[in-house]
Coordinates of C-alpha atoms in Angstrom, one line a residue:
X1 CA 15.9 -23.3 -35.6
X2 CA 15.8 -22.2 -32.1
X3 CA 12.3 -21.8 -29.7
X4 CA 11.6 -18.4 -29.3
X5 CA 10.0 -16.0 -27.2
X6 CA 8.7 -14.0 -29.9
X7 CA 5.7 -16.5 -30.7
X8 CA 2.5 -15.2 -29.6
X9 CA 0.9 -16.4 -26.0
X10 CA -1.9 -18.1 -28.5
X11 CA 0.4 -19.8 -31.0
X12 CA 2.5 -21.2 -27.2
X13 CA -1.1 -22.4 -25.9
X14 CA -1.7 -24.1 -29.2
X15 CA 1.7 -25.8 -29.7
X16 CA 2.6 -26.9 -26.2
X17 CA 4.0 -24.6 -23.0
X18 CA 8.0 -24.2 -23.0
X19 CA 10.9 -24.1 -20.7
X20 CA 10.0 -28.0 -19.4
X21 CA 10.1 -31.1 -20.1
X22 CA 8.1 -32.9 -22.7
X23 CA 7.7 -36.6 -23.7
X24 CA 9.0 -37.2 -27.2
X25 CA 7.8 -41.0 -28.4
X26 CA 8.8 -44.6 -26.8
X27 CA 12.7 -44.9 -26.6
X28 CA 12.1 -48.4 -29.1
X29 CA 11.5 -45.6 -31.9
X30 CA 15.3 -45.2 -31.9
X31 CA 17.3 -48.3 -32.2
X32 CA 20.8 -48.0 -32.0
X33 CA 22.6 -46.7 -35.0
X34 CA 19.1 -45.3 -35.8
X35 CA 17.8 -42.4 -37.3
X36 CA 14.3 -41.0 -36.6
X37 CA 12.6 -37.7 -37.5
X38 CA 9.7 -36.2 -34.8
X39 CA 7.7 -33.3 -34.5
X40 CA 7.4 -31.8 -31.2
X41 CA 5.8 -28.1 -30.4
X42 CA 5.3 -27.6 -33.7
X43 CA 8.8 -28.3 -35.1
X44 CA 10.9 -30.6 -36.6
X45 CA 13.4 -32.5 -34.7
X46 CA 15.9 -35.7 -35.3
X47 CA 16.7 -38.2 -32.8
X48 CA 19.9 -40.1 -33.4
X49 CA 21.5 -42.8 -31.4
X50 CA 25.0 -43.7 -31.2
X51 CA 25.7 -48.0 -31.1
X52 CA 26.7 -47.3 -27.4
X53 CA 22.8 -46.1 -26.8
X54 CA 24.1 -42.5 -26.6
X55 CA 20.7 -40.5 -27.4
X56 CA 21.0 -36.8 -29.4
X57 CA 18.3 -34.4 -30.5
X58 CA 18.9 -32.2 -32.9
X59 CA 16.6 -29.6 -34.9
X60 CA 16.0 -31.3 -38.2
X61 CA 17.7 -28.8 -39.8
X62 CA 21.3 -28.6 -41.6
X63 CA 23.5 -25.4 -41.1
X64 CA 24.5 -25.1 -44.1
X65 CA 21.3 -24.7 -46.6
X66 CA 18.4 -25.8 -44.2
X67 CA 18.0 -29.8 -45.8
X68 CA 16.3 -32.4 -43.4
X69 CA 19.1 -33.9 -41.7
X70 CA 16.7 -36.8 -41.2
X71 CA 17.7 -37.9 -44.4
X72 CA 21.3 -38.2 -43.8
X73 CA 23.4 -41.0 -42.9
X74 CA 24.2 -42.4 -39.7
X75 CA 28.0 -41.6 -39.2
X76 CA 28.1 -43.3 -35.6
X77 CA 28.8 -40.3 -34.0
X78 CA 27.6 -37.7 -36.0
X79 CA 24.7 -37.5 -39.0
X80 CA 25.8 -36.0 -42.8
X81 CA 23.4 -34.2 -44.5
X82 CA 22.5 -35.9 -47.6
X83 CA 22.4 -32.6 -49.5
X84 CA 26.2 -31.4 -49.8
X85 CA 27.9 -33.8 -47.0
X86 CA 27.8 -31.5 -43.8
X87 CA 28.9 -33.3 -40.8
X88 CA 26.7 -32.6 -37.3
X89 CA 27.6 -33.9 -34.3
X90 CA 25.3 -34.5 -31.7
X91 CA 26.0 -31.4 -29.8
X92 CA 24.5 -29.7 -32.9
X93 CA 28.6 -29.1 -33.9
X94 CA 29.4 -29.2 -37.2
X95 CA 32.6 -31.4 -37.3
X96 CA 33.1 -31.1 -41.2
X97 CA 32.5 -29.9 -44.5
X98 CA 33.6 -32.3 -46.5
X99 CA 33.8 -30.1 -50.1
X100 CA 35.8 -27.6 -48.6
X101 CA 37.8 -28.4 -45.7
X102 CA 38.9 -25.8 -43.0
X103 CA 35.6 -24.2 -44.0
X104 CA 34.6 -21.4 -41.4
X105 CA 31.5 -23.7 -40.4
X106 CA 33.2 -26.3 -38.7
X107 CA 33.7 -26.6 -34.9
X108 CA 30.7 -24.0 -34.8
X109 CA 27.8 -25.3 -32.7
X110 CA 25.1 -23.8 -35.5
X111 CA 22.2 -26.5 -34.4
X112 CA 19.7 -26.6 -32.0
X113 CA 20.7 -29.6 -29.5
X114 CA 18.1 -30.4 -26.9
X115 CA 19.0 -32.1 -23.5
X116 CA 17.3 -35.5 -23.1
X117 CA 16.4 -38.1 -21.0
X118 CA 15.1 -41.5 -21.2
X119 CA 12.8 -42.8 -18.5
X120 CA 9.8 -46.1 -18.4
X121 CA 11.0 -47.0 -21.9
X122 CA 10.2 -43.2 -23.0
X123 CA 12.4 -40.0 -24.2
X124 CA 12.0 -36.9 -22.4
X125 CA 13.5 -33.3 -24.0
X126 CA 13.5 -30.4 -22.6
X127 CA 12.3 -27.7 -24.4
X128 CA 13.5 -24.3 -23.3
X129 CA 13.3 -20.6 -25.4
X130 CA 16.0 -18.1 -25.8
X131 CA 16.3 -16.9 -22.5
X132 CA 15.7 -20.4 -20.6
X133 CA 18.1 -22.6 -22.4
X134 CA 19.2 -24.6 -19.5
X135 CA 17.2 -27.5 -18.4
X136 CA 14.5 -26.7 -15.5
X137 CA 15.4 -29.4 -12.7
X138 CA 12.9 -32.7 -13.5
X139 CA 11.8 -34.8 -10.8
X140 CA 10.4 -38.2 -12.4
X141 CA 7.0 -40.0 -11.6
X142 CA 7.8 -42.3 -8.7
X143 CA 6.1 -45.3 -10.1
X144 CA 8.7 -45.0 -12.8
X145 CA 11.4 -45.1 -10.4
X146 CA 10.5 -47.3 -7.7
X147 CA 12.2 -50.4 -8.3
X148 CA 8.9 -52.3 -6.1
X149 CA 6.1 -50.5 -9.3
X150 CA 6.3 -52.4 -12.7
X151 CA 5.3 -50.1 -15.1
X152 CA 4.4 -50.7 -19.0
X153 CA 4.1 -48.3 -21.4
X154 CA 1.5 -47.6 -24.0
X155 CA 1.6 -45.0 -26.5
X156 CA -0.5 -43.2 -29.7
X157 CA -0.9 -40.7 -31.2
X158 CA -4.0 -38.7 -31.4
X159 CA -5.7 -36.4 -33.9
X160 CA -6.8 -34.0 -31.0
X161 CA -4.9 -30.5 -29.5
X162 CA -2.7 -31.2 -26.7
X163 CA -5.2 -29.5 -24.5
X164 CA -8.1 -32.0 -25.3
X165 CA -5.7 -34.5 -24.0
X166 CA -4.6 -33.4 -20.7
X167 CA -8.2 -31.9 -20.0
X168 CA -9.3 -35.5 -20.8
X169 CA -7.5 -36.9 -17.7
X170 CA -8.5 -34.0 -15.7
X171 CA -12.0 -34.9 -15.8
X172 CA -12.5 -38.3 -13.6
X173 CA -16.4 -37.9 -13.9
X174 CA -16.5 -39.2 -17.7
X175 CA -15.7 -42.7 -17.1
X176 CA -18.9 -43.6 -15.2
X177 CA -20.5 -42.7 -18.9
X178 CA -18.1 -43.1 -21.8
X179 CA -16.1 -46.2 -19.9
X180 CA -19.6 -47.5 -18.2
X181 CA -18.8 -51.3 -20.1
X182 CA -15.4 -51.3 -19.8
X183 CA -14.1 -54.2 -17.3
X184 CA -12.7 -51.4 -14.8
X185 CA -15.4 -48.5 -14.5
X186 CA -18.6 -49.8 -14.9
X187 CA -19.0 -49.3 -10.9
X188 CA -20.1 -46.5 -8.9
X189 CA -22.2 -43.5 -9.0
X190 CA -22.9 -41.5 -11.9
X191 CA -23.5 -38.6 -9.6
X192 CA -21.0 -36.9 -7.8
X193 CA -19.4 -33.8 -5.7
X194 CA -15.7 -32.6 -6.2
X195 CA -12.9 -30.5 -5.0
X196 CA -9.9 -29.3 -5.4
X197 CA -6.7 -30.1 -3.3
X198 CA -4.0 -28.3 -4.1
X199 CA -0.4 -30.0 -3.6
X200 CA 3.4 -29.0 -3.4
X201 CA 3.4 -30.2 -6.8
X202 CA 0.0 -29.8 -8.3
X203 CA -3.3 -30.5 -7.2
X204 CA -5.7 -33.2 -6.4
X205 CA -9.2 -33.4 -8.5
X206 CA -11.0 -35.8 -6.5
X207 CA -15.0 -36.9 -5.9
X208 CA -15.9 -35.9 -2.5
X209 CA -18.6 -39.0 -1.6
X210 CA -16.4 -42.0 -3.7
X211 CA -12.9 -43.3 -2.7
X212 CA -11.5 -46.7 -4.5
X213 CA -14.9 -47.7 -6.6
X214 CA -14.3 -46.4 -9.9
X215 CA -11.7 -43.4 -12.0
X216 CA -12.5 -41.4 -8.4
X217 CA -9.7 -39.2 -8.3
X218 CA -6.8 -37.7 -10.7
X219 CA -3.7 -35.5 -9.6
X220 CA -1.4 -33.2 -11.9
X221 CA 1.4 -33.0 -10.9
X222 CA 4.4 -30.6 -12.2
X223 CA 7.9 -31.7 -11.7
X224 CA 9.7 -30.3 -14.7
X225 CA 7.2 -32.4 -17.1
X226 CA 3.3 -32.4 -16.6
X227 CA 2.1 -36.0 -15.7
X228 CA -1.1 -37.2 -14.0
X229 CA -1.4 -39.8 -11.9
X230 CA -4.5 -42.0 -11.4
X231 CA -5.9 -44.8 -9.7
X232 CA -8.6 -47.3 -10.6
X233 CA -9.6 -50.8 -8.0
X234 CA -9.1 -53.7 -9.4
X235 CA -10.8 -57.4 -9.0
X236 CA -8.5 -59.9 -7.0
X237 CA -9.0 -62.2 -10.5
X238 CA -6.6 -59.3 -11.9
X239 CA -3.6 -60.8 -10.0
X240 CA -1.6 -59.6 -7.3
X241 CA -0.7 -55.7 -6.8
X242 CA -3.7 -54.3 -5.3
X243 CA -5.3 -50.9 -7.3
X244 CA -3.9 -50.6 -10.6
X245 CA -2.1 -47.4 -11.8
X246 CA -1.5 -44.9 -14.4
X247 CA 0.7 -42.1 -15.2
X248 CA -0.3 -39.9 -18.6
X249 CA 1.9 -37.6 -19.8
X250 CA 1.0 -36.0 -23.3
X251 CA 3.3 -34.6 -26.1
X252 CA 1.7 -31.8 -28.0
X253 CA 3.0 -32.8 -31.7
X254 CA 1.4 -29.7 -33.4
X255 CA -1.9 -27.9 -32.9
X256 CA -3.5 -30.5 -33.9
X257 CA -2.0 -33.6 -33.0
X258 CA -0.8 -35.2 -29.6
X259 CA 1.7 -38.3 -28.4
X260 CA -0.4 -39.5 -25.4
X261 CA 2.0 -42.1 -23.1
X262 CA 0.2 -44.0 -19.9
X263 CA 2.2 -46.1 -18.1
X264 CA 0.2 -48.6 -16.3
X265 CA 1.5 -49.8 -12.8
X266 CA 0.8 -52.0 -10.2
X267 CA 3.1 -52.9 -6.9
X268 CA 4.6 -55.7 -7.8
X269 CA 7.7 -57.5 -7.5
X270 CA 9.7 -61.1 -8.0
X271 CA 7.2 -63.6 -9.2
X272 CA 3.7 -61.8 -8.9
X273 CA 6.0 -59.3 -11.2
X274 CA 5.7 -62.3 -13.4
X275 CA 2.1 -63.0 -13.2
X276 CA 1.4 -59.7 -13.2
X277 CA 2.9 -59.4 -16.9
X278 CA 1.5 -61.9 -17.9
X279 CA -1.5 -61.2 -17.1
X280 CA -2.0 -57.8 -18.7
X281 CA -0.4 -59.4 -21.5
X282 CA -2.7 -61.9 -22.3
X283 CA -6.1 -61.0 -20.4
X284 CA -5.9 -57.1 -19.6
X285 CA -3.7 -55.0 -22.4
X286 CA -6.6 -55.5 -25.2
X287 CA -9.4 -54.5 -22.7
X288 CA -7.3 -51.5 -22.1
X289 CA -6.8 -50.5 -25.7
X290 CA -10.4 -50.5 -25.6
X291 CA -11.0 -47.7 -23.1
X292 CA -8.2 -45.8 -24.6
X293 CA -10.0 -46.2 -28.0
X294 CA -13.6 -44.4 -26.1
X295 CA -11.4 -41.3 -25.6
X296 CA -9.8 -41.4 -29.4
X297 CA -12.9 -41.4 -30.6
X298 CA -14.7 -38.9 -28.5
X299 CA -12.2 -36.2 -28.5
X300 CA -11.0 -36.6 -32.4
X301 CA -14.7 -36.4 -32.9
X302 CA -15.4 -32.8 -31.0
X303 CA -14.2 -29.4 -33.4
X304 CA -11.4 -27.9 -32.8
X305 CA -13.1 -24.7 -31.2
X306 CA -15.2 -27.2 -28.8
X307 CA -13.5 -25.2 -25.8
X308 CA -14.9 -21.9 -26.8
X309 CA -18.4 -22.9 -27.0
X310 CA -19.4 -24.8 -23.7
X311 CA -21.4 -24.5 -20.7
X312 CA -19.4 -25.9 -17.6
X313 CA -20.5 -26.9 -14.5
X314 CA -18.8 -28.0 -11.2
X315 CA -17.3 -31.3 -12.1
X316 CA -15.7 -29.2 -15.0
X317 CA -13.4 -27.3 -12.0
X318 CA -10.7 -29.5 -12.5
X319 CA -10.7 -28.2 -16.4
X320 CA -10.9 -25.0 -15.4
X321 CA -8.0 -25.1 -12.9
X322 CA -5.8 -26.6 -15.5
X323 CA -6.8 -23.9 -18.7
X324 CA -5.9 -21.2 -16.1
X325 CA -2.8 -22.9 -15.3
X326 CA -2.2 -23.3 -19.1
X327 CA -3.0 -20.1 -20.1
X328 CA -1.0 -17.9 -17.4
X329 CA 1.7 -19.6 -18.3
X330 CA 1.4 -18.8 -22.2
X331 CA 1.5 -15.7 -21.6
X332 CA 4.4 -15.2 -19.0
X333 CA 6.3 -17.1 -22.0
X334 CA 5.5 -14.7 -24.7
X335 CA 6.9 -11.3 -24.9
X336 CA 3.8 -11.0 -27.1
X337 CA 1.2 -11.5 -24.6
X338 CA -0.7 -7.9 -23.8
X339 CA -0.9 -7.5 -27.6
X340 CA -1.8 -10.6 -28.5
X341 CA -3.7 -12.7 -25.4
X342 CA -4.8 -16.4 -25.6
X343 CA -8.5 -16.1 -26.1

């Protein structure tokens, strides 16, 4: 199984953009010695990890006759494929073939092996086509590397296109409505201006009139992976850290299905680290669940076509910027495209 540039600009727009980095699921998905099948872009992938915490990802696919690896066995190194024995290493090399030895298939890399990186408790792969195989250089969020942010992850998995997702975090206006009685966003106007501000790395979606009162401003940003970052003001009863942080990243699963990660940071270090976890432990992580469960239910609840029927208006340019985005770059990936262009 290999990503190819034969799909169709629609069936890449549907199934998630390629030659970048995507987040797979949480790194605790694969302990070590583990074994886990995903789905990613549309296809079917295995993540394996050695007892060292050496991570592979491998097409769930055997060489030999096309059976799951996924239900193989864990050979510490290398998975066998439970159908006829085939050894894989995680290079995607097969290493042996145990009912006939010296068999032409072995030391022949004959399976997809993604590069892969683990980051905030996450896996990242990059997903490149036939004539991008090499990973694109990735530049991580910076509250996931600055040892001064504390960062905790939360993730789930949504029955909603990948789209619906991103667009979701691209539009800061719908929490003064749908998150009105949350703890965090009840604040502020529920009338606003906007703009766009475009960065070396994105752009800024931002209200023009509002700055630190409620979800006021968003920017995508596109560093090898696509992740937004966010801020939202915080009461001093929240503990120390000042404004309160997120980073979303989404993994499009299939066309209809999404992995949606947000990492939720605040400033903190030594003991108001400390307080700071415990805090959004025990007071702060259920309320936040809460507001995450608003958008699950809103966005499973709208049809699938829901983008082909609308009737935008300005605080919708932030959308619009990003389908644009989306779209170009669907078809630039598809050899496909002028015969068959995303709608």
């Amino acid at each position: 199984m290999t990503l190819t540039t034969r799909d169709s600009a629609e069936h890449i727009y549907a199934h998630g953009l390629r030659n970048q980095w995507h987040p797979v699921v949480p790194s605790r998905f694969v302990e070590p010695g583990g074994l886990r099948k995903v789905t990613a872009l549309g296809e079917n992938w295995l993540l394996f990890r050695r007892a060292d915490g050496t991570l592979s990802m491998l097409a769930d696919r055997c060489p030999h006759r096309g059976a799951p690896l996924s239900l193989g066995k864990h050979l510490g190194d290398r998975v066998a494929c439970w159908y006829h024995g085939v050894e894989v290493d995680g290079d995607g090399t097969v290493t042996s073939v145990p009912g006939l030895p010296g068999c032409n298939l072995e030391g022949k890399r004959l399976v997809t092996s993604l590069p892969v990186r683990e980051v905030g408790g996450a896996i990242l792969a990059y997903f490149g086509d036939e004539e991008h195989p090499e990973p694109v250089d990735l530049t991580l969020p910076e509250p996931l590397t600055d040892p001064d942010v504390s960062a905790i992850l939360c993730y789930a998995e949504w029955n909603v296109p990948w789209r619906f997702a991103m667009e979701n975090l691209l539009d800061p206006m719908h929490g003064a409505f749908l998150h009105h009685e949350s703890h965090t966003m009840y604040d502020g106007d529920t009338t606003a201006k906007f703009r766009i501000r475009e960065t070396d790395r994105g752009y800024f979606f931002e209200k023009t009139d509002q700055r630190g009162v409620n979800f006021d401003w968003v920017e995508l940003c596109r560093t090898g992976v696509d992740w937004v970052d966010l801020s939202i003001p915080y009461p001093p009863s929240a503990g120390p850290g000042g404004p309160f942080g997120i980073v979303g990243m989404a993994c499009p699963v299939d066309a209809g299905r999404t992995g949606v990660f947000f990492w939720r940071y605040r400033n903190v270090s030594g003991w108001q680290r400390d307080t700071w976890h415990f805090l959004y432990r025990t007071l702060i992580e259920e309320r936040h669940w809460e507001v995450l469960e608003q958008d699950r239910v809103m966005l499973e609840a709208m049809p699938a076509d829901a983008d082909q029927q609308e009737n935008l208006y300005q605080h919708d340019l932030g959308v619009v910027r990003l389908r644009r985005l989306y779209q170009a770059q669907a078809r630039q990936q598809s050899k496909a495209a002028t015969a068959d262009p995303v709608a």
